[in-house]
């Protein structure tokens, strides 16, 4: 998935005429964010959590095959030693990606332009938090850059272990509980927006599914969600 700009269109949930009429400031901010996120996901052509637009010169590359849902035997837990600070380590697929801030211009969550990086939602749980859901998103690929850090996200299986590190380099291990796909037309899976409260969880999102073209713009039909629980 790429994240350059949102792609407004008449069928986009973000175009709902009531999206800018919140009942209260706090609730309104969350509703606007969710709708904006849906807008990006619906438009997404090469990114994970916020879909992107691509032009004839910037078409997306087909992502990895379908999501794997089978369970595997519990692997050995990687040693929780120091890692490079602010890193997502997808050990099952041999990928390490720098974690940077995902910007939210005009309420639209935007992952880093560099597809080798992933972005963290700053309103979610921080990497060193003891509670809440940390949300990380990134592009699946982009013409001119190739495959993104999350290109093989859908091939990771429940039971496998991935890791993150905070700003000090302290490593946290996570056991994958599910890897699913969701049509962008169905909107965002709200559990990834749980924020800093509640059980400690990790959610990683990217684009996937069929690559569809309309008027020279390529859009992936689905989003891929990986969910993981903290390993104690």
XYZ file of C-alpha atoms in Angstrom, residues 13-122:
110
model
C -17.339 6.277 3.355
C -15.358 9.415 4.153
C -17.723 11.345 1.917
C -20.547 10.743 4.369
C -22.155 14.178 4.869
C -22.374 13.643 8.615
C -18.703 12.901 9.197
C -17.900 16.448 10.276
C -20.749 16.827 12.743
C -19.465 15.171 15.940
C -21.509 15.066 19.111
C -18.472 16.025 21.187
C -14.831 17.025 20.485
C -13.341 13.732 21.690
C -15.876 11.517 19.992
C -15.803 13.673 16.898
C -12.058 13.340 16.557
C -12.266 9.555 16.753
C -15.188 9.334 14.316
C -13.466 11.667 11.862
C -10.271 9.663 12.138
C -12.028 6.352 11.566
C -13.859 7.723 8.548
C -10.666 9.223 7.188
C -8.914 5.931 7.713
C -11.700 4.156 5.861
C -11.226 6.657 3.060
C -7.575 5.803 2.754
C -8.152 2.096 3.021
C -10.806 2.205 0.339
C -8.518 4.177 -1.925
C -5.349 2.274 -1.010
C -3.208 1.083 -3.840
C 0.070 0.266 -2.185
C -0.093 0.784 1.490
C -1.135 -1.056 4.537
C -3.361 0.916 6.732
C -4.006 3.841 4.579
C -4.528 3.025 0.975
C -2.784 5.042 -1.645
C -3.319 6.365 -5.069
C -1.136 5.392 -7.983
C -1.024 6.876 -11.439
C -0.090 5.329 -14.777
C 3.550 6.034 -13.905
C 3.139 4.892 -10.310
C 1.199 1.655 -10.497
C 1.383 -0.860 -7.703
C 3.091 -4.231 -7.964
C 0.894 -7.271 -7.223
C 1.365 -8.315 -3.597
C 2.167 -11.699 -2.167
C -0.425 -14.461 -2.492
C -3.405 -14.991 -0.216
C -3.295 -14.800 3.537
C -2.252 -17.914 5.392
C -4.615 -18.883 8.203
C -3.223 -22.272 9.227
C -1.724 -22.734 12.665
C 1.878 -23.745 13.102
C 3.741 -25.274 15.993
C 4.914 -22.746 18.521
C 8.371 -21.614 17.443
C 11.190 -20.819 19.778
C 10.891 -17.305 21.116
C 13.643 -15.017 19.810
C 15.948 -13.769 22.525
C 14.628 -10.519 23.953
C 18.004 -8.833 23.676
C 18.575 -5.275 22.587
C 17.577 -4.524 19.007
C 18.047 -1.505 16.812
C 15.766 1.083 18.447
C 12.282 1.557 16.997
C 12.244 -1.529 14.798
C 9.600 -4.021 13.677
C 11.151 -7.461 13.229
C 9.074 -9.930 11.228
C 11.334 -12.862 12.036
C 9.273 -15.504 10.176
C 9.896 -13.713 6.870
C 13.319 -12.262 7.672
C 12.311 -8.595 7.596
C 13.363 -5.753 9.882
C 11.785 -2.353 9.308
C 12.430 0.994 10.992
C 9.362 2.297 12.830
C 8.708 5.994 12.291
C 5.734 8.205 13.105
C 2.726 7.859 10.838
C 1.513 11.365 10.118
C -2.172 12.304 10.206
C -2.579 15.286 7.849
C -6.198 16.457 7.823
C -7.188 13.395 9.826
C -5.873 10.831 7.339
C -3.391 8.307 8.718
C -0.425 8.341 6.357
C 2.364 5.751 6.579
C 5.936 6.655 5.667
C 6.611 7.315 1.993
C 9.623 4.996 2.091
C 8.097 1.523 1.687
C 10.950 -0.051 3.653
C 9.748 1.791 6.771
C 6.544 1.318 8.741
C 4.559 3.914 10.658
C 3.119 3.855 14.168
C -0.212 5.533 14.970
C 0.653 8.051 17.673
